[in-house]
GROMACS .gro file of C-alpha atoms in nm:
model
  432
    1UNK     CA    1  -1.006   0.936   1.143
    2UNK     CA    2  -1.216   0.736   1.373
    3UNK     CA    3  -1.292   0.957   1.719
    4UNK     CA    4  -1.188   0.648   1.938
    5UNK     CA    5  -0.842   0.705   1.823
    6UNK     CA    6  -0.666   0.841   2.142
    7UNK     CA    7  -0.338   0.697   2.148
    8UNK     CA    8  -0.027   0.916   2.046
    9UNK     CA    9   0.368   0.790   2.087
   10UNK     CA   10   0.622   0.974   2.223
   11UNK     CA   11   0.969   0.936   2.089
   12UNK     CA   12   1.308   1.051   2.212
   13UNK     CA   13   1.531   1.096   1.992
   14UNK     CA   14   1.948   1.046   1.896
   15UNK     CA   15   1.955   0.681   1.999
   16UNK     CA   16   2.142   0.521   1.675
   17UNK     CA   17   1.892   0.201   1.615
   18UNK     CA   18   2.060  -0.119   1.552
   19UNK     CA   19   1.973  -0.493   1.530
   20UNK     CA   20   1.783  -0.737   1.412
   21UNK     CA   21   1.386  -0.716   1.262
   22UNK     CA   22   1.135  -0.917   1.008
   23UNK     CA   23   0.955  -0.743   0.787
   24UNK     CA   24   0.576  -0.779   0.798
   25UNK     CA   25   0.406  -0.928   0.459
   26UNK     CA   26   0.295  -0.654   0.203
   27UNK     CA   27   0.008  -0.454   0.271
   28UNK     CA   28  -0.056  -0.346  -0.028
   29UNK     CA   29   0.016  -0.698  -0.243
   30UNK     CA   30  -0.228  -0.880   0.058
   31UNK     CA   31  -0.494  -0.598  -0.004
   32UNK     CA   32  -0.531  -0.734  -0.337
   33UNK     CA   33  -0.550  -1.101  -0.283
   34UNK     CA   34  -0.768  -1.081  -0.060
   35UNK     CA   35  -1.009  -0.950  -0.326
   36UNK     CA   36  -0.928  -1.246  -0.535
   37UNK     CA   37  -0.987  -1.482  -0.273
   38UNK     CA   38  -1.307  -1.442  -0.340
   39UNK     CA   39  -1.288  -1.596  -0.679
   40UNK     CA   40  -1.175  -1.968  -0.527
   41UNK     CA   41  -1.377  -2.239  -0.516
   42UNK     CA   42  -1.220  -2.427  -0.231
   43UNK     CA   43  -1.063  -2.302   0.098
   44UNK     CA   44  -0.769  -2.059   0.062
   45UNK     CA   45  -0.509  -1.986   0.282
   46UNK     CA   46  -0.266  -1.696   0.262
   47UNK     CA   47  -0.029  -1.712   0.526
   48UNK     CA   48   0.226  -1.392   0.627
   49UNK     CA   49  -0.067  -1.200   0.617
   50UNK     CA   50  -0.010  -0.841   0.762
   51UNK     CA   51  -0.170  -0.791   1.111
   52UNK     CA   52  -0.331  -0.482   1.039
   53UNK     CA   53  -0.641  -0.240   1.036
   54UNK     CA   54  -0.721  -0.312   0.677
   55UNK     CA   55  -0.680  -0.690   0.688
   56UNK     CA   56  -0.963  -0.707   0.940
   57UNK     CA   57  -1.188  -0.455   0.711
   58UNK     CA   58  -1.133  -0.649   0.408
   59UNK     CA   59  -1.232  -0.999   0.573
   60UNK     CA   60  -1.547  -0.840   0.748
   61UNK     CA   61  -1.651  -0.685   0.386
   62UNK     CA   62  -1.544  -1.066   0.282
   63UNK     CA   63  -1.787  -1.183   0.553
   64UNK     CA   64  -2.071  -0.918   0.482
   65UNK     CA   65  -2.117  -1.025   0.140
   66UNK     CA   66  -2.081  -1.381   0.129
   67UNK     CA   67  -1.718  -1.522   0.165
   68UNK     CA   68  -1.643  -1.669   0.522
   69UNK     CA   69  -1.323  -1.533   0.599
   70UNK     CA   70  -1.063  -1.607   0.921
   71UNK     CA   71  -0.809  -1.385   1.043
   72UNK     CA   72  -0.572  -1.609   1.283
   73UNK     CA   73  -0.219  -1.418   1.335
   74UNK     CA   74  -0.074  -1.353   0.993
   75UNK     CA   75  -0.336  -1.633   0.810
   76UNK     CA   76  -0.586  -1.480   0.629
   77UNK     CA   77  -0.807  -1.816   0.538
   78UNK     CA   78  -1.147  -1.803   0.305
   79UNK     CA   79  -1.394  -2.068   0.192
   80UNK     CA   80  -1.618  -2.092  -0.051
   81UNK     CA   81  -1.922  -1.870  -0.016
   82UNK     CA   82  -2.305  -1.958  -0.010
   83UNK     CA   83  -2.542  -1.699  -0.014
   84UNK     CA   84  -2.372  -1.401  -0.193
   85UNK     CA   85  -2.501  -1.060  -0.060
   86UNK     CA   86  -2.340  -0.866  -0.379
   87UNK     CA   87  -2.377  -0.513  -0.168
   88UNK     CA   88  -2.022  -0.345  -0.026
   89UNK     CA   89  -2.139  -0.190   0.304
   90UNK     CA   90  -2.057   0.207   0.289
   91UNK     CA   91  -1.877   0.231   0.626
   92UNK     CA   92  -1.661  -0.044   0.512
   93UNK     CA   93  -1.556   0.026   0.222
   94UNK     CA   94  -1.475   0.387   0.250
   95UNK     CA   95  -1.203   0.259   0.499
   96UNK     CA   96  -0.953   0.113   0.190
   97UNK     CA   97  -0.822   0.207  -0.081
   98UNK     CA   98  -0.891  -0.123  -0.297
   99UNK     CA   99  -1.287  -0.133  -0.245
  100UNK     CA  100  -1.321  -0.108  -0.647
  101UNK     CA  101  -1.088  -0.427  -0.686
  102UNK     CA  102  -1.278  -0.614  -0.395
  103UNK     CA  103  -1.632  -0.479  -0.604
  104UNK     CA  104  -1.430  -0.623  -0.888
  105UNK     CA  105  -1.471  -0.989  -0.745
  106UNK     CA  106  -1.788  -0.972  -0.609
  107UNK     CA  107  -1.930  -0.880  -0.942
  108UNK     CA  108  -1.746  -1.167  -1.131
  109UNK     CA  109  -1.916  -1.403  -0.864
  110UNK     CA  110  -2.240  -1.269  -0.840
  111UNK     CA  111  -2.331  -1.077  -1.204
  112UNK     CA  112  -2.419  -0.746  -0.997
  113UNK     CA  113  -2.220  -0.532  -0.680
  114UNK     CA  114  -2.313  -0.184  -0.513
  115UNK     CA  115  -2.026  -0.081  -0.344
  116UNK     CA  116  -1.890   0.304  -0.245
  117UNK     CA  117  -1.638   0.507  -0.383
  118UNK     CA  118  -1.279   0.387  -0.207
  119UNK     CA  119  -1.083   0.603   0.078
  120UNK     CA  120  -0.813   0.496   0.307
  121UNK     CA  121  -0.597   0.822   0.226
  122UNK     CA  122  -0.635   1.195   0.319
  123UNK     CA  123  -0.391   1.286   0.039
  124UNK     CA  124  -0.585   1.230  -0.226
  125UNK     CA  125  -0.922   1.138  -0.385
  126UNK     CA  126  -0.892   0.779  -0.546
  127UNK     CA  127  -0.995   0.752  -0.956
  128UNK     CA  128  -1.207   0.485  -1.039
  129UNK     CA  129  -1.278   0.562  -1.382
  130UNK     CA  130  -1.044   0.269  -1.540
  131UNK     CA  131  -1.203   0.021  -1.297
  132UNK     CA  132  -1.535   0.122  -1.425
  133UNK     CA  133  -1.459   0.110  -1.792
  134UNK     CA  134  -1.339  -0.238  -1.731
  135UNK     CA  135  -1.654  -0.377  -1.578
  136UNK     CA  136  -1.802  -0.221  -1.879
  137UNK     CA  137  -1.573  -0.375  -2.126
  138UNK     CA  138  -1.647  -0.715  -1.953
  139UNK     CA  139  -2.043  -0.651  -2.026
  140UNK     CA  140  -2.180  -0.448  -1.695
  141UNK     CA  141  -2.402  -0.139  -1.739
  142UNK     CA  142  -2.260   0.068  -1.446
  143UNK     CA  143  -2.445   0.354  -1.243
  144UNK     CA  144  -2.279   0.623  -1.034
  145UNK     CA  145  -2.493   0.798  -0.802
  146UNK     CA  146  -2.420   1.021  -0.496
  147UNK     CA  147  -2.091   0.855  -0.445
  148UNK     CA  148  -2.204   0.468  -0.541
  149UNK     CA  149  -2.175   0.239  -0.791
  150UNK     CA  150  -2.378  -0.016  -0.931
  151UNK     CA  151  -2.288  -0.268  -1.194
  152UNK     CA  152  -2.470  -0.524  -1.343
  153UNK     CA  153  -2.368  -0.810  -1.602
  154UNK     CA  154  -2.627  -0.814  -1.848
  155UNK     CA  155  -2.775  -1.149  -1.962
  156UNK     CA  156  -2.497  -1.363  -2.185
  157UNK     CA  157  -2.247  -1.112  -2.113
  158UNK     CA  158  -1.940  -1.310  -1.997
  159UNK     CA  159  -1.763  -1.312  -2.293
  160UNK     CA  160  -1.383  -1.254  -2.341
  161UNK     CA  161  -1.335  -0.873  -2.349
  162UNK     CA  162  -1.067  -0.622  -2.418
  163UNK     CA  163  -0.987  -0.309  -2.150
  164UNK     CA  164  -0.721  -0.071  -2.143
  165UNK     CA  165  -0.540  -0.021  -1.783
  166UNK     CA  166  -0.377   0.319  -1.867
  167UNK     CA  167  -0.448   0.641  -1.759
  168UNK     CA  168  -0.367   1.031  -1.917
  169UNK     CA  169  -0.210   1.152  -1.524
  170UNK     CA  170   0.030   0.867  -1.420
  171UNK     CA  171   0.042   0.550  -1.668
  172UNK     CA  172  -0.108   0.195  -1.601
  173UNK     CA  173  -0.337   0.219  -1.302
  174UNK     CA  174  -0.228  -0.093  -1.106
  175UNK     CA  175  -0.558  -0.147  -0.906
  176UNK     CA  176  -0.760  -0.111  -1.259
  177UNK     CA  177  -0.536  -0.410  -1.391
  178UNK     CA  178  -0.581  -0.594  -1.084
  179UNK     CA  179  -0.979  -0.553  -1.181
  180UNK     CA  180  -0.944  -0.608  -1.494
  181UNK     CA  181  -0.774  -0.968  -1.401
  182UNK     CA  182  -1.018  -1.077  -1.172
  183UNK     CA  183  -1.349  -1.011  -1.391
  184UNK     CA  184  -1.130  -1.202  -1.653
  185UNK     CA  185  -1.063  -1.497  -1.428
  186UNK     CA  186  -1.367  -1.704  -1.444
  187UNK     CA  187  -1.505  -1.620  -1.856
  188UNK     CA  188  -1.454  -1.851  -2.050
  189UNK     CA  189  -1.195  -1.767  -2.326
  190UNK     CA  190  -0.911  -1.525  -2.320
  191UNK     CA  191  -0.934  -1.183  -2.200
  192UNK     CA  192  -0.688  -0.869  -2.296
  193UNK     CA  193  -0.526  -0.595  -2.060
  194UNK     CA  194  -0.395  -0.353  -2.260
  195UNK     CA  195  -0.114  -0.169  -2.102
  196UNK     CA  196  -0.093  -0.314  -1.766
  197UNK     CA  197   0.052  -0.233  -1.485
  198UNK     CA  198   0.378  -0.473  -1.365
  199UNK     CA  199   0.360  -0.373  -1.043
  200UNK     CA  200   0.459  -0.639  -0.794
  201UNK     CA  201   0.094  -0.639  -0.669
  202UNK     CA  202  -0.034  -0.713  -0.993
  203UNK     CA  203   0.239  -0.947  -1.080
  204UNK     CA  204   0.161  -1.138  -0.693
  205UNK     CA  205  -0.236  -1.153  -0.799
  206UNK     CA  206  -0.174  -1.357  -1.134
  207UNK     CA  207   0.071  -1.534  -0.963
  208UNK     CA  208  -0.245  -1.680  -0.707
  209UNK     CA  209  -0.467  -1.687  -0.991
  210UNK     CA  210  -0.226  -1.851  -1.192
  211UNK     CA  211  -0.202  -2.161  -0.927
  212UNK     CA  212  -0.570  -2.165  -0.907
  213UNK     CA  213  -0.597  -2.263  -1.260
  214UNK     CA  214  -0.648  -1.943  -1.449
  215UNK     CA  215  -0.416  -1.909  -1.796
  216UNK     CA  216  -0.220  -1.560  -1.741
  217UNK     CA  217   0.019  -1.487  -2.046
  218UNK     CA  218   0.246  -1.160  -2.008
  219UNK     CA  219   0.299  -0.955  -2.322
  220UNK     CA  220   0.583  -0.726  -2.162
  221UNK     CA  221   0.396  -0.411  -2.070
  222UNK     CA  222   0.170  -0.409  -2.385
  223UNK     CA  223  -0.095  -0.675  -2.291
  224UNK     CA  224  -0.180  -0.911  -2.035
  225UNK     CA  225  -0.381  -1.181  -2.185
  226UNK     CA  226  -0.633  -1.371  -1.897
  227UNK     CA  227  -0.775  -1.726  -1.971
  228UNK     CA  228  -1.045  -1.770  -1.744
  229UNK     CA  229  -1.173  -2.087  -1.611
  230UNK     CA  230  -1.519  -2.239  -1.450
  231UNK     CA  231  -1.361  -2.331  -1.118
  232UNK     CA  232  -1.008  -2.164  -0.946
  233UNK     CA  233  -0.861  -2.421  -0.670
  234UNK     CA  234  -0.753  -2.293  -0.345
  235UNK     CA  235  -0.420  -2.409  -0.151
  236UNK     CA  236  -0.180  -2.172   0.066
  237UNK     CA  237  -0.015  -1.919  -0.048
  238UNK     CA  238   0.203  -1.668   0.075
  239UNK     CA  239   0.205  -1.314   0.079
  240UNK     CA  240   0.546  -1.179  -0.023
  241UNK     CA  241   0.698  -0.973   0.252
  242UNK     CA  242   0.649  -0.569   0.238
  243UNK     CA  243   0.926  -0.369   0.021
  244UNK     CA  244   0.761  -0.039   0.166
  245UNK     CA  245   0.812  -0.124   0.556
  246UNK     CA  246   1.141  -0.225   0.468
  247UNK     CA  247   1.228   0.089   0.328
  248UNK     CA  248   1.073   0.226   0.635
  249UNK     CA  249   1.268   0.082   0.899
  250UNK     CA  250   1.613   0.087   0.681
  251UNK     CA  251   1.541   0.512   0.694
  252UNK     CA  252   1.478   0.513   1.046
  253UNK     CA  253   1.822   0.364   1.135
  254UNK     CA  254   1.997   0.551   0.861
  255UNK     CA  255   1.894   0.815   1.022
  256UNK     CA  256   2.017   0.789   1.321
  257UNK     CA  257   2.359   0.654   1.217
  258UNK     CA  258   2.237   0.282   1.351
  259UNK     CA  259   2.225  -0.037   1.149
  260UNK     CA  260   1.930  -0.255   1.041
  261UNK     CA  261   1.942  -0.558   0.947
  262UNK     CA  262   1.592  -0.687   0.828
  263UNK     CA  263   1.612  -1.073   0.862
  264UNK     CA  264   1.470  -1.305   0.585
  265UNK     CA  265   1.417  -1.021   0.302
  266UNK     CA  266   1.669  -0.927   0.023
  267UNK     CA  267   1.823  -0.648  -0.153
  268UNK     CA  268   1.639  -0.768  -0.474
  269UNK     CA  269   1.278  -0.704  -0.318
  270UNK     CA  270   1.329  -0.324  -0.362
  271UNK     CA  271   1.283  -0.200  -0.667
  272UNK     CA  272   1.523  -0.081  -0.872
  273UNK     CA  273   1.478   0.246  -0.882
  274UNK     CA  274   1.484   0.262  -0.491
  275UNK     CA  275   1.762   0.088  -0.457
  276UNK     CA  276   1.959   0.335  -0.728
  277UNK     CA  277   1.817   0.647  -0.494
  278UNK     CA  278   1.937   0.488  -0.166
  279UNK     CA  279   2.275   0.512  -0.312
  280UNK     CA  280   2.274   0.799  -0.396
  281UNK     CA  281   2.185   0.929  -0.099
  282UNK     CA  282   2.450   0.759   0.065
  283UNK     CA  283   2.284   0.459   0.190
  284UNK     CA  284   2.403   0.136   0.146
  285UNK     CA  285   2.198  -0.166   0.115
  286UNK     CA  286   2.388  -0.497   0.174
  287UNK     CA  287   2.329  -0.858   0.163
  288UNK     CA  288   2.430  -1.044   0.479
  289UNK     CA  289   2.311  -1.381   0.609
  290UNK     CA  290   1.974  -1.453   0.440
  291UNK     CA  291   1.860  -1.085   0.475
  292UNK     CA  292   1.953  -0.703   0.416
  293UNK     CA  293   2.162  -0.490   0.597
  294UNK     CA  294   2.101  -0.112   0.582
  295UNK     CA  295   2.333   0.191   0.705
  296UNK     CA  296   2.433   0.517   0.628
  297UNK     CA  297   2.824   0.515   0.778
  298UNK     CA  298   2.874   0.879   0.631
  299UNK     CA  299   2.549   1.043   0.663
  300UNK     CA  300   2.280   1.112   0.433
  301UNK     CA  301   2.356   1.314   0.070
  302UNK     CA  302   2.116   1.544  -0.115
  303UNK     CA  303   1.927   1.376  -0.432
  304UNK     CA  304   1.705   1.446  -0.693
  305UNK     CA  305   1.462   1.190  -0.774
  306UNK     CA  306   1.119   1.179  -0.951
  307UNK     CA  307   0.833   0.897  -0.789
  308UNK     CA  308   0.698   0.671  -1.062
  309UNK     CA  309   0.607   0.321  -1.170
  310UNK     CA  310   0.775   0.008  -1.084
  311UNK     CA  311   1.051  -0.015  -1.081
  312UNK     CA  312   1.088   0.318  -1.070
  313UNK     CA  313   1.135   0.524  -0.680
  314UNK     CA  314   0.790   0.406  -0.497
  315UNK     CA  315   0.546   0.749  -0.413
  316UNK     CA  316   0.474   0.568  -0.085
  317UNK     CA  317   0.839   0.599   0.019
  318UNK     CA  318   0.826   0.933  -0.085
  319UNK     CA  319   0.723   1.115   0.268
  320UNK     CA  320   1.035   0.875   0.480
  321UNK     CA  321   1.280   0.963   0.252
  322UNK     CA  322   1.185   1.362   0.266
  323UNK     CA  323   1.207   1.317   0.629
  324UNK     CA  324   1.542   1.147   0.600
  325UNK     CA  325   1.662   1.409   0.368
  326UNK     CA  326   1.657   1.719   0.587
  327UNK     CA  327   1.988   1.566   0.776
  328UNK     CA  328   2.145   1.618   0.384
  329UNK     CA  329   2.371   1.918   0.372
  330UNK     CA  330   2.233   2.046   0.067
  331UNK     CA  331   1.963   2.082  -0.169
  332UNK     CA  332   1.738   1.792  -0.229
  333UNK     CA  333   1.446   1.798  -0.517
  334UNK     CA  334   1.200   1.539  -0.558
  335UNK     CA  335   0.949   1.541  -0.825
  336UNK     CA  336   0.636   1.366  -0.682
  337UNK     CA  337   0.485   1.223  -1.030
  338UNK     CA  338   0.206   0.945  -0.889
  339UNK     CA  339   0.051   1.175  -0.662
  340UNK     CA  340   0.156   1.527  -0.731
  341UNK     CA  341  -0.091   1.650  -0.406
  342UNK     CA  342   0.134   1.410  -0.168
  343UNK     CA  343   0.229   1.658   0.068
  344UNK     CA  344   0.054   1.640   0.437
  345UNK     CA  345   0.385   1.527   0.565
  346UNK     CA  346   0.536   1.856   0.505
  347UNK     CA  347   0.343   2.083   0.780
  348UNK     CA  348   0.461   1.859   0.986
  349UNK     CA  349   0.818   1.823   0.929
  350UNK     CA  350   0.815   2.191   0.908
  351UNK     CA  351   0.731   2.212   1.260
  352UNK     CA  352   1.036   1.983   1.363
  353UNK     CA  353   1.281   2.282   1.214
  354UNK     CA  354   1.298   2.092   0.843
  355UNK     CA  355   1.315   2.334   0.546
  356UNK     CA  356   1.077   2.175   0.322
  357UNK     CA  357   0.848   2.344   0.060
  358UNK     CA  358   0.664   2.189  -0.250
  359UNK     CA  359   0.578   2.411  -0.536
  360UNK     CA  360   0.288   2.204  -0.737
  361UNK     CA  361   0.408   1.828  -0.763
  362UNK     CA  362   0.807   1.930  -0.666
  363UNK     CA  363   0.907   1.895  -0.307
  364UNK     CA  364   1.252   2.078  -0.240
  365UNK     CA  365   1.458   1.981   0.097
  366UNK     CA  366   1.704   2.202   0.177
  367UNK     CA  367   1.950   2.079   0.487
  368UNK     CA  368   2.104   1.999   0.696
  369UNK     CA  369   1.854   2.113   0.942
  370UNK     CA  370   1.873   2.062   1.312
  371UNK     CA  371   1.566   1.907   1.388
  372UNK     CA  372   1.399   1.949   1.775
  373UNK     CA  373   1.075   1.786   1.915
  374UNK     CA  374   0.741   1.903   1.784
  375UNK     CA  375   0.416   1.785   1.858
  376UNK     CA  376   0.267   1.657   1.507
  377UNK     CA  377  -0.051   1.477   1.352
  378UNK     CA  378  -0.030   1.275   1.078
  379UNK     CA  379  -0.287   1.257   0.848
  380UNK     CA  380  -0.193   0.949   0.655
  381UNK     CA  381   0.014   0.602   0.668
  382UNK     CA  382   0.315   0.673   0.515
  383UNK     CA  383   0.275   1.021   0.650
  384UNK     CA  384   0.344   0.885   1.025
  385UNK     CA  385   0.602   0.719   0.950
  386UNK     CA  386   0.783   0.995   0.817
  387UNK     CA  387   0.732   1.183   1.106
  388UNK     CA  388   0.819   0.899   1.317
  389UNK     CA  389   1.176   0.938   1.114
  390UNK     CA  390   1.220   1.284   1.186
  391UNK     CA  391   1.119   1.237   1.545
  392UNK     CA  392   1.417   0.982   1.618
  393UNK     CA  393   1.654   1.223   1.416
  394UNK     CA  394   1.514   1.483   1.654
  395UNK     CA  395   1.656   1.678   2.012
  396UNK     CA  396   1.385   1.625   2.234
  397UNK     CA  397   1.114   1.409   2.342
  398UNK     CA  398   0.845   1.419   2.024
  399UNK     CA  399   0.434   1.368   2.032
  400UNK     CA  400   0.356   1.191   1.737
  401UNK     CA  401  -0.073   1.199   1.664
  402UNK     CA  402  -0.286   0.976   1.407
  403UNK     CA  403  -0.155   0.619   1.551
  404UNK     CA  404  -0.519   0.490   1.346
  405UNK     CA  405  -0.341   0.527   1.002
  406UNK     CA  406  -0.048   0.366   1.129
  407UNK     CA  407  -0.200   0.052   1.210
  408UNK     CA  408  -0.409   0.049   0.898
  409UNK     CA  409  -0.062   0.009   0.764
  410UNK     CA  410   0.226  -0.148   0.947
  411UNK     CA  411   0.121  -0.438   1.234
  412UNK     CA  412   0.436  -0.376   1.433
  413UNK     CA  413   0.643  -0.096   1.336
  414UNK     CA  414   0.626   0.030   1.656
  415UNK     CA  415   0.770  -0.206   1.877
  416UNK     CA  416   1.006  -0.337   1.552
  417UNK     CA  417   1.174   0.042   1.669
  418UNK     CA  418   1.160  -0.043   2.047
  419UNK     CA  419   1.370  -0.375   2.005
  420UNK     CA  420   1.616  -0.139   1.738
  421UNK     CA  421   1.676   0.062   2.045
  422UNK     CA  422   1.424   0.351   2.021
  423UNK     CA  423   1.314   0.541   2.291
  424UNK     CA  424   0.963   0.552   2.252
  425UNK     CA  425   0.623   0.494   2.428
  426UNK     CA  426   0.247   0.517   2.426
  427UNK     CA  427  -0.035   0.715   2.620
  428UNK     CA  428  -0.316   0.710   2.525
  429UNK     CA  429  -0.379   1.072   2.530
  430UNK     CA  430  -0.436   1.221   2.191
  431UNK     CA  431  -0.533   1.572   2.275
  432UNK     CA  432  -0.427   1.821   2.040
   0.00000   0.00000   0.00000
């Protein structure tokens, strides 16, 4: 975490939260496009951008290598690049998570790319090795060396090629199909994904590609065949609105016994398997007047739940819903099956009064527990919001650390809770 970070918020909680929000556009669906912006041959324009942290790293590494890039509001606009610098600057891209994907482009474009290994998150260390055997499928000899890579199209390599996006721990790596699509985009001929992940980011990328003139031909989730082309058209496109701060925001005023209604975004943009959870747990998820409404009228129930692929329960809701379940009377168990080491949250919530343990990938929440102010650092995005969620669930006046991840991830969350009717502020005095 960077050392100018010194801003912390205080929240007071047992205010019920209730009204009306937006939801910002999807961090992790824009992360991705903004990769394949790169790939466009005329100006592109993708508005409901999300006004945070990583947006501005990815259009400075967009900048730094050869793709003017824009960041006005929520419009993220590109044009066509001259000079290509095909070299990922280290301090930049060891600050997300989708550096391989955005290498991914810059390699199609240029025939070579040096970038770093990816970070963003202090829960776990990021696999690249399916993004790597995919530039070498599609013809690159790739070094690693001292935590960089180098890859390089040999001569009269861009020929259709075949990769494989699944992995032996947790299925089809999304970001590895999302590479695999964009070094298909501009060869000639069709291109095969083998197992691909249907994630909506994935899904959201062909979509763009798709209206820039690239052939994209969905075999269920056996294949994903790619029919590249010599030049991708640009236009304005829109960045789909985020399913994960929605979930966010609909905890935090279940928790408190409020109501949230998040304007302009619809039951059917959570996933299934969220949605099935929610219910279980006692919340209910409505559609009124062009949006969602989200309460909990008789307070939350214990579940058990595993994490897993779309449209399975999302991992990165995992941490908001353990913080919601502690006000459960009873014993909740969620199997954590994406990223079994997801777990910095639970110090934390620990410290508010929550009885939460994991034993290897299995968190277990036992509760109801009275919760009472702590003074807390988290260590990751969805992390701090969790704790946010316990702290408004919370007796006391709370000190919540680590405001830098939060704003690599949500643009507004913060005052989106002040209009609900939290009682929060700012200082910026992050001593621990």
């Amino acid at each position: 975490m960077p050392s100018n970070d010194n801003q912390a918020v205080h929240v007071t909680g047992r205010t019920p939260l209730i009204g009306t929000v937006p939801v910002q556009g999807s961090k992790n669906i824009a992360l991705h496009l903004y990769a394949a912006a790169q790939l466009a041959d005329e100006p592109l324009t993708l508005s409901g951008a999300p006004e945070i942290l990583d947006t501005r790293v990815c259009a400075e590494i967009l900048n730094r290598t050869g793709t003017p890039a824009k960041v006005t509001g929520d419009l993220f606009e590109t044009a066509p690049g001259g000079t290509r610098h095909p070299v990922i600057p280290d301090a930049l891209g060891r600050r997300i998570r989708t550096t391989s994907v955005m290498a991914a482009a810059l390699l199609t474009r240029t025939g070579e790319v040096t970038f770093p290994t990816p970070g963003g998150d202090a829960f776990c260390h990021r696999l690249i090795d399916r993004h790597l055997a995919a530039m070498e499928a599609a013809g690159a000899n790739v070094e690693v060396v001292s935590g960089r890579v180098r890859a390089r199209l040999s001569s009269g390599s861009r020929l259709p090629f075949i990769t494989d996006a699944a992995t032996a721990k947790w299925g089809p790596s999304l970001g590895a199909t999302v590479t695999g699509l964009l070094l298909a985009a501009r060869v000639r001929g069709t291109s095969s994904i083998l197992n691909p992940s249907v994630e909506p980011e994935v899904r959201v990328t062909a979509q763009l590609l798709a209206a820039g003139g690239v052939g994209i031909e969905w075999e269920g989730a056996a294949a994903l065949r790619v029919t590249g082309t010599d030049r991708i058209t640009g236009g304005t496109f829109p960045v789909p609105p985020d399913r994960l701060e929605a979930a966010t925001l609909g905890l935090a005023g279940a928790i408190t016994g409020g109501l949230v209604h998040l304007d302009r975004f619809t039951p059917g943009s959570f996933p299934d398997g969220l949605l099935a959870v929610f219910a279980d747990a006692g919340t209910e998820v409505t559609s009124v007047a062009g949006g969602t409404a989200i309460r909990c009228p008789a307070g939350p129930r214990p579940v058990h739940l595993t994490t897993g692929p779309h449209p399975g329960f999302p991992t990165d809701v995992q941490p908001q819903l353990t913080a919601f379940l502690t006000q459960a009377v009873g014993t909740s168990r969620i199997e954590e099956r994406i990223y079994p080491e997801r777990g910095t949250h639970l110090g934390p919530l620990r410290k508010f009064g929550a009885t939460v343990n994991a034993d290897g990938p299995v968190i277990t929440v036992r509760g109801r527990s009275p919760l009472i102010a702590a003074d807390v650092t988290g260590e990751d995005i969805r992390a701090v919001s969790a704790l946010l969620i316990a702290a408004l669930a919370a007796e006391g006046t709370s000190t919540i650390r680590g405001m830098y991840h939060l704003r690599r991830g949500y643009g507004s969350l913060l005052p989106k809770l002040a209009t609900l009717g939290a009682n929060l502020t700012i200082s910026d005095q992050e001593t621990p």
